[in-house]
GROMACS .gro file of C-alpha atoms in nm:
model
  313
    1MET     CA    1   0.000   0.000   0.000
    2ASP     CA    2   0.114   0.356  -0.069
    3TRP     CA    3   0.072   0.628   0.191
    4MET     CA    4   0.054   1.005   0.194
    5GLU     CA    5   0.314   1.148   0.429
    6ALA     CA    6   0.224   1.489   0.570
    7VAL     CA    7   0.507   1.678   0.742
    8VAL     CA    8   0.428   1.978   0.964
    9HIS     CA    9   0.703   2.219   1.070
   10THR     CA   10   0.658   2.324   1.433
   11THR     CA   11   0.846   2.356   1.765
   12THR     CA   12   0.919   2.131   2.062
   13MET     CA   13   0.630   2.285   2.255
   14GLY     CA   14   0.393   2.259   1.959
   15ALA     CA   15   0.472   1.903   1.852
   16ASP     CA   16   0.216   1.724   2.069
   17ILE     CA   17  -0.063   1.963   1.965
   18VAL     CA   18   0.020   1.915   1.597
   19SER     CA   19   0.037   1.539   1.643
   20GLU     CA   20  -0.310   1.539   1.801
   21VAL     CA   21  -0.451   1.741   1.508
   22LEU     CA   22  -0.307   1.490   1.260
   23MET     CA   23  -0.432   1.186   1.452
   24ASN     CA   24  -0.779   1.340   1.483
   25ALA     CA   25  -0.776   1.388   1.104
   26GLY     CA   26  -0.734   1.013   1.057
   27ALA     CA   27  -0.359   0.957   1.048
   28VAL     CA   28  -0.270   0.594   1.113
   29GLY     CA   29   0.049   0.698   1.288
   30THR     CA   30   0.271   0.995   1.366
   31SER     CA   31   0.636   1.048   1.452
   32ILE     CA   32   0.823   1.349   1.588
   33GLU     CA   33   1.177   1.441   1.484
   34ASP     CA   34   1.328   1.698   1.720
   35ARG     CA   35   1.695   1.801   1.724
   36TYR     CA   36   1.649   1.901   2.089
   37ASP     CA   37   1.599   1.535   2.178
   38VAL     CA   38   1.942   1.461   2.038
   39THR     CA   39   2.142   1.764   2.145
   40SER     CA   40   1.997   1.832   2.491
   41SER     CA   41   2.260   1.810   2.763
   42LYS     CA   42   1.993   1.646   2.977
   43LYS     CA   43   2.035   1.336   2.760
   44SER     CA   44   2.400   1.287   2.847
   45ASP     CA   45   2.329   0.990   3.074
   46GLY     CA   46   2.363   0.728   2.801
   47MET     CA   47   2.016   0.770   2.662
   48TRP     CA   48   2.127   0.896   2.325
   49ASP     CA   49   2.420   0.680   2.225
   50MET     CA   50   2.184   0.563   1.953
   51ILE     CA   51   2.201   0.861   1.715
   52ASP     CA   52   2.501   0.896   1.485
   53GLU     CA   53   2.641   1.230   1.370
   54ASP     CA   54   2.537   1.174   1.009
   55VAL     CA   55   2.173   1.146   1.112
   56LEU     CA   56   2.202   1.462   1.322
   57ARG     CA   57   2.348   1.661   1.031
   58HIS     CA   58   2.046   1.574   0.818
   59MET     CA   59   1.784   1.665   1.079
   60SER     CA   60   1.581   1.982   1.026
   61GLU     CA   61   1.624   2.284   1.250
   62ASP     CA   62   1.245   2.278   1.287
   63VAL     CA   63   1.063   2.010   1.481
   64LEU     CA   64   0.897   1.787   1.222
   65VAL     CA   65   0.574   1.603   1.297
   66LYS     CA   66   0.520   1.336   1.033
   67ALA     CA   67   0.182   1.173   0.980
   68TYR     CA   68   0.075   0.897   0.747
   69PHE     CA   69  -0.263   0.875   0.575
   70GLU     CA   70  -0.400   0.605   0.350
   71GLN     CA   71  -0.362   0.719  -0.010
   72GLY     CA   72  -0.705   0.765  -0.167
   73VAL     CA   73  -0.960   1.003  -0.306
   74SER     CA   74  -1.013   1.169   0.034
   75ALA     CA   75  -0.645   1.242   0.098
   76GLY     CA   76  -0.665   1.589  -0.055
   77GLU     CA   77  -0.973   1.683   0.145
   78THR     CA   78  -0.811   1.553   0.464
   79LEU     CA   79  -0.504   1.765   0.402
   80HIS     CA   80  -0.721   2.073   0.342
   81LEU     CA   81  -0.897   2.020   0.677
   82VAL     CA   82  -0.563   1.974   0.855
   83ALA     CA   83  -0.430   2.297   0.702
   84GLN     CA   84  -0.746   2.480   0.809
   85LYS     CA   85  -0.716   2.355   1.168
   86LEU     CA   86  -0.349   2.447   1.185
   87ARG     CA   87  -0.426   2.800   1.061
   88GLU     CA   88  -0.682   2.833   1.341
   89ILE     CA   89  -0.425   2.719   1.598
   90GLY     CA   90  -0.167   2.955   1.450
   91ARG     CA   91  -0.398   3.250   1.520
   92MET     CA   92  -0.453   3.146   1.881
   93ASP     CA   93  -0.243   3.268   2.173
   94MET     CA   94  -0.099   2.939   2.296
   95GLY     CA   95   0.150   3.105   2.529
   96PHE     CA   96   0.442   2.971   2.326
   97ASP     CA   97   0.570   2.966   1.968
   98MET     CA   98   0.406   2.705   1.745
   99GLY     CA   99   0.650   2.763   1.457
  100SER     CA  100   0.553   2.811   1.093
  101LEU     CA  101   0.307   2.516   1.082
  102LYS     CA  102   0.402   2.474   0.717
  103ILE     CA  103   0.280   2.147   0.564
  104GLU     CA  104   0.465   1.937   0.308
  105THR     CA  105   0.338   1.614   0.152
  106LYS     CA  106   0.476   1.326  -0.051
  107GLN     CA  107   0.383   0.974  -0.147
  108VAL     CA  108   0.561   0.701   0.048
  109ARG     CA  109   0.581   0.329  -0.021
  110GLU     CA  110   0.498   0.117   0.282
  111GLN     CA  111   0.837  -0.056   0.278
  112ASP     CA  112   1.021   0.277   0.269
  113TRP     CA  113   0.815   0.404   0.562
  114ALA     CA  114   0.870   0.090   0.765
  115GLU     CA  115   1.247   0.100   0.719
  116ASN     CA  116   1.326   0.473   0.727
  117TRP     CA  117   1.259   0.543   1.096
  118LYS     CA  118   1.469   0.248   1.213
  119LYS     CA  119   1.792   0.447   1.178
  120TYR     CA  120   1.676   0.665   1.469
  121TYR     CA  121   1.611   0.380   1.709
  122LYS     CA  122   1.892   0.178   1.865
  123PRO     CA  123   1.951   0.012   2.206
  124PHE     CA  124   1.962   0.250   2.502
  125ARG     CA  125   1.956   0.238   2.880
  126ALA     CA  126   1.659   0.371   3.076
  127GLY     CA  127   1.726   0.410   3.445
  128GLU     CA  128   1.976   0.184   3.622
  129HIS     CA  129   1.877  -0.161   3.493
  130LEU     CA  130   1.629  -0.132   3.205
  131VAL     CA  131   1.764  -0.155   2.851
  132ILE     CA  132   1.538  -0.105   2.549
  133LYS     CA  133   1.640  -0.257   2.216
  134PRO     CA  134   1.468  -0.304   1.880
  135SER     CA  135   1.460  -0.654   1.735
  136TRP     CA  136   1.693  -0.565   1.446
  137GLU     CA  137   1.977  -0.449   1.675
  138ALA     CA  138   2.227  -0.667   1.864
  139TYR     CA  139   2.300  -0.601   2.230
  140THR     CA  140   2.524  -0.781   2.481
  141PRO     CA  141   2.367  -0.745   2.828
  142GLU     CA  142   2.576  -0.636   3.124
  143GLU     CA  143   2.528  -0.785   3.470
  144GLY     CA  144   2.195  -0.676   3.613
  145ASP     CA  145   2.048  -0.559   3.281
  146LEU     CA  146   1.677  -0.612   3.220
  147VAL     CA  147   1.644  -0.611   2.842
  148LEU     CA  148   1.318  -0.530   2.665
  149GLU     CA  149   1.287  -0.593   2.292
  150LEU     CA  150   1.051  -0.330   2.160
  151ASP     CA  151   0.936  -0.257   1.808
  152PRO     CA  152   0.705   0.043   1.842
  153GLY     CA  153   0.569   0.029   1.488
  154MET     CA  154   0.322   0.313   1.435
  155ALA     CA  155   0.227   0.357   1.799
  156PHE     CA  156   0.376   0.601   2.048
  157GLY     CA  157   0.613   0.490   2.319
  158THR     CA  158   0.963   0.395   2.211
  159GLY     CA  159   1.096   0.513   2.547
  160THR     CA  160   1.306   0.791   2.400
  161HIS     CA  161   1.075   1.074   2.502
  162GLU     CA  162   1.151   1.242   2.836
  163THR     CA  163   0.805   1.158   2.971
  164THR     CA  164   0.841   0.784   2.908
  165PHE     CA  165   1.202   0.781   3.024
  166MET     CA  166   1.109   0.940   3.359
  167CYS     CA  167   0.823   0.694   3.408
  168MET     CA  168   1.069   0.407   3.372
  169GLU     CA  169   1.293   0.568   3.634
  170GLN     CA  170   0.994   0.594   3.869
  171LEU     CA  171   0.894   0.232   3.800
  172GLU     CA  172   1.244   0.119   3.901
  173ARG     CA  173   1.189   0.299   4.230
  174TYR     CA  174   0.838   0.179   4.316
  175VAL     CA  175   0.775  -0.158   4.149
  176LYS     CA  176   0.838  -0.437   4.400
  177PRO     CA  177   0.852  -0.813   4.332
  178GLY     CA  178   0.505  -0.958   4.292
  179CYS     CA  179   0.321  -0.625   4.300
  180ARG     CA  180   0.030  -0.529   4.074
  181VAL     CA  181   0.060  -0.252   3.815
  182ILE     CA  182  -0.183  -0.072   3.583
  183ASP     CA  183  -0.051   0.120   3.282
  184VAL     CA  184  -0.315   0.369   3.164
  185GLY     CA  185  -0.267   0.480   2.804
  186CYS     CA  186  -0.006   0.213   2.738
  187GLY     CA  187   0.087   0.299   2.377
  188SER     CA  188   0.342   0.043   2.261
  189GLY     CA  189   0.331  -0.119   2.607
  190ILE     CA  190   0.679  -0.013   2.710
  191LEU     CA  191   0.589   0.085   3.068
  192ALA     CA  192   0.379  -0.226   3.127
  193LEU     CA  193   0.663  -0.444   2.997
  194ALA     CA  194   0.917  -0.254   3.206
  195ALA     CA  195   0.705  -0.316   3.518
  196ALA     CA  196   0.692  -0.687   3.439
  197LYS     CA  197   1.068  -0.702   3.386
  198LEU     CA  198   1.116  -0.527   3.720
  199GLY     CA  199   0.926  -0.808   3.894
  200ALA     CA  200   0.559  -0.709   3.895
  201GLY     CA  201   0.339  -1.016   3.930
  202ASP     CA  202   0.038  -0.882   3.740
  203VAL     CA  203   0.023  -0.592   3.492
  204LEU     CA  204  -0.281  -0.450   3.314
  205ALA     CA  205  -0.208  -0.228   3.011
  206ILE     CA  206  -0.497  -0.020   2.874
  207ASP     CA  207  -0.525   0.202   2.567
  208LEU     CA  208  -0.812   0.356   2.371
  209ASP     CA  209  -0.623   0.332   2.040
  210GLU     CA  210  -0.682  -0.004   1.870
  211LEU     CA  211  -0.346   0.018   1.691
  212ALA     CA  212  -0.163   0.076   2.018
  213VAL     CA  213  -0.341  -0.225   2.171
  214LYS     CA  214  -0.233  -0.441   1.877
  215VAL     CA  215   0.130  -0.328   1.897
  216ALA     CA  216   0.138  -0.364   2.277
  217ARG     CA  217   0.012  -0.721   2.251
  218GLU     CA  218   0.273  -0.803   1.988
  219ASN     CA  219   0.550  -0.656   2.205
  220THR     CA  220   0.420  -0.847   2.509
  221GLU     CA  221   0.435  -1.176   2.320
  222LYS     CA  222   0.776  -1.096   2.173
  223ASN     CA  223   0.918  -1.047   2.523
  224GLY     CA  224   0.759  -1.365   2.660
  225LEU     CA  225   0.557  -1.167   2.914
  226SER     CA  226   0.203  -1.266   2.817
  227ALA     CA  227   0.160  -1.456   3.144
  228THR     CA  228   0.217  -1.133   3.338
  229VAL     CA  229   0.095  -0.851   3.113
  230ARG     CA  230  -0.267  -0.827   2.999
  231VAL     CA  231  -0.340  -0.572   2.726
  232ALA     CA  232  -0.693  -0.436   2.701
  233HIS     CA  233  -0.882  -0.183   2.493
  234GLY     CA  234  -1.048   0.078   2.711
  235ASP     CA  235  -1.104   0.443   2.795
  236LEU     CA  236  -0.878   0.516   3.092
  237LEU     CA  237  -1.010   0.315   3.389
  238GLU     CA  238  -1.376   0.315   3.291
  239ARG     CA  239  -1.554  -0.013   3.368
  240ARG     CA  240  -1.240  -0.161   3.524
  241GLU     CA  241  -1.245  -0.314   3.872
  242GLU     CA  242  -0.877  -0.412   3.912
  243GLN     CA  243  -0.665  -0.265   4.189
  244ALA     CA  244  -0.289  -0.215   4.186
  245ASP     CA  245   0.008  -0.115   4.397
  246VAL     CA  246   0.128   0.114   4.118
  247ILE     CA  247  -0.072   0.302   3.854
  248VAL     CA  248   0.129   0.475   3.583
  249ALA     CA  249  -0.024   0.726   3.339
  250ASN     CA  250   0.198   0.889   3.078
  251ILE     CA  251  -0.069   1.104   2.914
  252ILE     CA  252  -0.125   1.482   2.933
  253ALA     CA  253  -0.192   1.722   3.219
  254ASP     CA  254  -0.568   1.763   3.160
  255VAL     CA  255  -0.627   1.387   3.155
  256ILE     CA  256  -0.415   1.337   3.468
  257CYS     CA  257  -0.618   1.604   3.650
  258PHE     CA  258  -0.935   1.415   3.553
  259LEU     CA  259  -0.795   1.069   3.622
  260CYS     CA  260  -0.633   1.112   3.963
  261GLY     CA  261  -0.968   1.116   4.148
  262PRO     CA  262  -1.122   0.806   3.986
  263ALA     CA  263  -0.785   0.628   4.013
  264LYS     CA  264  -0.806   0.626   4.393
  265LYS     CA  265  -1.043   0.331   4.409
  266HIS     CA  266  -0.797   0.133   4.195
  267LEU     CA  267  -0.500   0.191   4.428
  268LEU     CA  268  -0.426  -0.061   4.699
  269GLU     CA  269  -0.326   0.066   5.044
  270GLY     CA  270   0.009   0.243   5.022
  271GLY     CA  271  -0.011   0.243   4.641
  272VAL     CA  272   0.166   0.495   4.418
  273PHE     CA  273   0.023   0.695   4.128
  274ILE     CA  274   0.294   0.785   3.874
  275CYS     CA  275   0.192   1.053   3.626
  276SER     CA  276   0.388   1.204   3.339
  277GLY     CA  277   0.329   1.390   3.015
  278ILE     CA  278   0.310   1.709   3.222
  279ILE     CA  279   0.454   2.017   3.054
  280ARG     CA  280   0.622   2.237   3.316
  281GLU     CA  281   0.370   2.518   3.272
  282ARG     CA  282   0.090   2.280   3.376
  283GLU     CA  283   0.262   2.123   3.677
  284GLU     CA  284   0.089   2.353   3.923
  285ASP     CA  285  -0.252   2.248   3.787
  286VAL     CA  286  -0.164   1.881   3.830
  287GLN     CA  287  -0.022   1.938   4.178
  288ARG     CA  288  -0.348   2.109   4.281
  289ALA     CA  289  -0.560   1.827   4.137
  290LEU     CA  290  -0.352   1.565   4.317
  291ALA     CA  291  -0.377   1.752   4.649
  292ALA     CA  292  -0.753   1.798   4.609
  293ALA     CA  293  -0.790   1.424   4.549
  294GLY     CA  294  -0.596   1.345   4.866
  295TYR     CA  295  -0.252   1.260   4.727
  296THR     CA  296   0.088   1.363   4.856
  297VAL     CA  297   0.365   1.398   4.598
  298ILE     CA  298   0.657   1.181   4.713
  299ASN     CA  299   0.892   1.215   4.417
  300ARG     CA  300   0.939   1.462   4.131
  301LEU     CA  301   1.153   1.426   3.818
  302GLU     CA  302   1.215   1.686   3.549
  303LYS     CA  303   1.371   1.651   3.204
  304GLY     CA  304   1.366   1.922   2.941
  305GLU     CA  305   1.019   2.080   2.938
  306TRP     CA  306   0.854   1.786   3.112
  307VAL     CA  307   0.772   1.681   3.469
  308CYS     CA  308   0.691   1.339   3.616
  309LEU     CA  309   0.533   1.304   3.960
  310ALA     CA  310   0.489   1.008   4.193
  311ALA     CA  311   0.212   1.050   4.452
  312ARG     CA  312   0.065   0.844   4.733
  313LEU     CA  313  -0.278   0.870   4.898
   0.00000   0.00000   0.00000
């Protein structure tokens, strides 16, 4: 199958908003290419030994959000609607620069798409023990390494984003052998799989996106963790009765503010709610929501523009 690739030029702060616009327009997947992710001094802890200098030289100065749409008669209309929505956003006062929001398109063969992004994704260490590697890369484990083989496909969650990286650091701190974990908005399943590797006895991974659920199940099977990790389609914790020692939600600030109250009935005594995807400007809102719901923040991590909080009732 051939695909239409739409590329939007934006900024680090605008990338998630642009990605949401493209997904809402029917994109089957998006990816974000950001030089900041590569060059940031905050990534000097071994996280980015996976990008070579040649790749960096060819990266745009703009942040590029790439989306893929099925090629067909409606592709042109879809692109027109996306451009219209981006113009509306460009006229709004977002409180930060959204960049030019220029759109470029081209036709992409499925094989080219599947292979092109692999050059950006190589084995890397997340936290003290977790190592994430794609299936096409070799890696020789060191003593104490917990290796996850992860092929993210078209779903979010390769572990390279600050928000996911910090969640893995928090999981290393709070997941205990045999404990129960719920991953809300699991994407590719990386956090659920990390929890299982760290010794969790039962992990529930939930996502509303059918594609993410499919990829998460494939990654669970690939890592031999199907006996521990259950992947389910669902809207946050609606109609779920399970309880856990750790709930992790790497989503966005507004959803965390909504979720932290309902999540209480799913936390076992002494349980920890880990929340990430919080842009620094929204941390105060999340802190207020957590306090109002009866939580106390027990750990805070910050990387780049993002914050991750761990809270206990």
